[in-house]
XYZ file of C-alpha atoms in Angstrom:
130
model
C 0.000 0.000 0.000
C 1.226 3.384 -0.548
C -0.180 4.562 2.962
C -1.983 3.481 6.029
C -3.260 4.946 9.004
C -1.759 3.108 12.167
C -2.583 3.705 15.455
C -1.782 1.884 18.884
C -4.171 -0.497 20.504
C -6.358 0.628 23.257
C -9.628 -0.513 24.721
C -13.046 1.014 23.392
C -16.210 0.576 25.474
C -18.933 -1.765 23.656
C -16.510 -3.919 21.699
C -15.611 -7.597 23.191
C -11.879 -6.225 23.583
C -12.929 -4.160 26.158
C -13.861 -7.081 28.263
C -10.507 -8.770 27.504
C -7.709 -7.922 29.797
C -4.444 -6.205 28.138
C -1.374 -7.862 28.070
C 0.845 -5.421 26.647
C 2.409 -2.987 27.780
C 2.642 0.318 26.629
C 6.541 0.714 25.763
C 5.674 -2.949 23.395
C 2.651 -0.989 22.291
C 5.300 2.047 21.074
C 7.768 0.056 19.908
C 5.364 -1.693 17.618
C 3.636 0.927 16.569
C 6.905 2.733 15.032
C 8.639 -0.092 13.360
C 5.166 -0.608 11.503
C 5.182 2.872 10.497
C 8.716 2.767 9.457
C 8.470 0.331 7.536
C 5.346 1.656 5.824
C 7.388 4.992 5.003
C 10.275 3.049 3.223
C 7.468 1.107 1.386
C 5.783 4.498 0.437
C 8.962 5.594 -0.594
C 10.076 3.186 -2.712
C 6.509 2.719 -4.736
C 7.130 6.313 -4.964
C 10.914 6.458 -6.429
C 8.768 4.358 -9.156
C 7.165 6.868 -10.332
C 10.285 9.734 -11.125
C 10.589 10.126 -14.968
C 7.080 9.657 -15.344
C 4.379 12.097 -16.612
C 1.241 12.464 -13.814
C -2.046 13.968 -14.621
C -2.669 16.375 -11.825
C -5.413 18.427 -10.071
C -3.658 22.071 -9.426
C -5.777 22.827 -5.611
C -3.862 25.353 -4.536
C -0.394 27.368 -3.851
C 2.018 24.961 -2.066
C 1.979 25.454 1.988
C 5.382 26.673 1.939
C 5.826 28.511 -0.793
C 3.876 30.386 -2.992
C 6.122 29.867 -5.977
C 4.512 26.623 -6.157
C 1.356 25.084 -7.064
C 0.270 21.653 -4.724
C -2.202 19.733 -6.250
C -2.735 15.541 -5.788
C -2.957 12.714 -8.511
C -6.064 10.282 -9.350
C -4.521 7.956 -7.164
C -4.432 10.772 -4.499
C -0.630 11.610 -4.329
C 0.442 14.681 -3.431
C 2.310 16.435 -6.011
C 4.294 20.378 -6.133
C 5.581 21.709 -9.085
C 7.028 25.727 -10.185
C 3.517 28.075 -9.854
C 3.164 28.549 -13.965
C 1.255 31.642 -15.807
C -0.776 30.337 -16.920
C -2.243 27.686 -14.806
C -5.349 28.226 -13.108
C -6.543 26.430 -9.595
C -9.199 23.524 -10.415
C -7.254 22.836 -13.673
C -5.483 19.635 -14.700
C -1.878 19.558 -15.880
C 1.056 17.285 -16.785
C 3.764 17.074 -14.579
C 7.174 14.879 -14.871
C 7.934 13.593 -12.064
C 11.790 14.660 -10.525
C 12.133 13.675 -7.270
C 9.898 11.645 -4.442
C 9.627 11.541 -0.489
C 8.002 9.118 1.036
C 4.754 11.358 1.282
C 5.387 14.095 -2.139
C 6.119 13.557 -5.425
C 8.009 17.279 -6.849
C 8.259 17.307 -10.527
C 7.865 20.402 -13.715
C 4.966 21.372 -15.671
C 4.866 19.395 -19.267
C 1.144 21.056 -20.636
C -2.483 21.769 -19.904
C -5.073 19.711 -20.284
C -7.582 21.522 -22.502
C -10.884 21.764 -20.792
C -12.452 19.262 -23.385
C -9.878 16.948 -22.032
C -10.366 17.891 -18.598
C -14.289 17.258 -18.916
C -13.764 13.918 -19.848
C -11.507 13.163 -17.137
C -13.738 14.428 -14.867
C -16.625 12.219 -16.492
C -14.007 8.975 -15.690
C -13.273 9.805 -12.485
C -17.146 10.081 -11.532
C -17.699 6.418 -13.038
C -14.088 4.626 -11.630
């Protein structure tokens, strides 16, 4: 998987755990819960390496957080992805962008094109129906 959301175990009223009487500890608890979520981020990372070279079809959403020199927008499959704020690209619009470099949790890459709006009308159409 390219993410997860982990959390620690812990006892919620209603459920038959509740009942049940906890055998681990807490510092097991910790320990456990960070070497699953490292090794999640090296997974994420690596699926992510994957993808520099390659051209992504992109939602522009807004200026980057931390820097408004960039745009941030996310991918169909929901990757975040910042590239150089362009001219003539609009917020709401779909672009190319070729991938550069990856984090675990970004993808940064350069503009390629637009997607004219007839383009971007289908997309939208395909994402409705996938």
């Amino acid at each position: 998987y390219d993410g997860a959301y982990m959390f620690k175990y812990s006892p919620r009223e209603g459920t038959k755990a509740f009942r049940m009487e906890d055998d681990v500890d807490e510092k097991t608890k910790s320990k456990r819960l960070q070497e699953i979520i490292d090794l999640q981020q090296q997974i994420s990372y690596e699926i992510n390496q994957e993808l520099i070279g390659t051209e992504e079809t992109v939602l522009v959403e807004r200026l980057s957080k931390k820097s408004d020199q960039f745009f941030a927008g996310r991918t169909d499959t929901n990757k975040v992805v910042i590239f150089p704020k362009i001219d003539i690209v609009e917020i709401g619009s779909y672009v190319k962008v070729k991938i550069n470099r990856a984090t675990q949790a970004t993808l940064f890459g350069d503009f390629v094109s637009a997607i004219d709006a007839n383009d971007e009308m289908n997309m939208k159409k395909h994402l409705q129906t996938s």
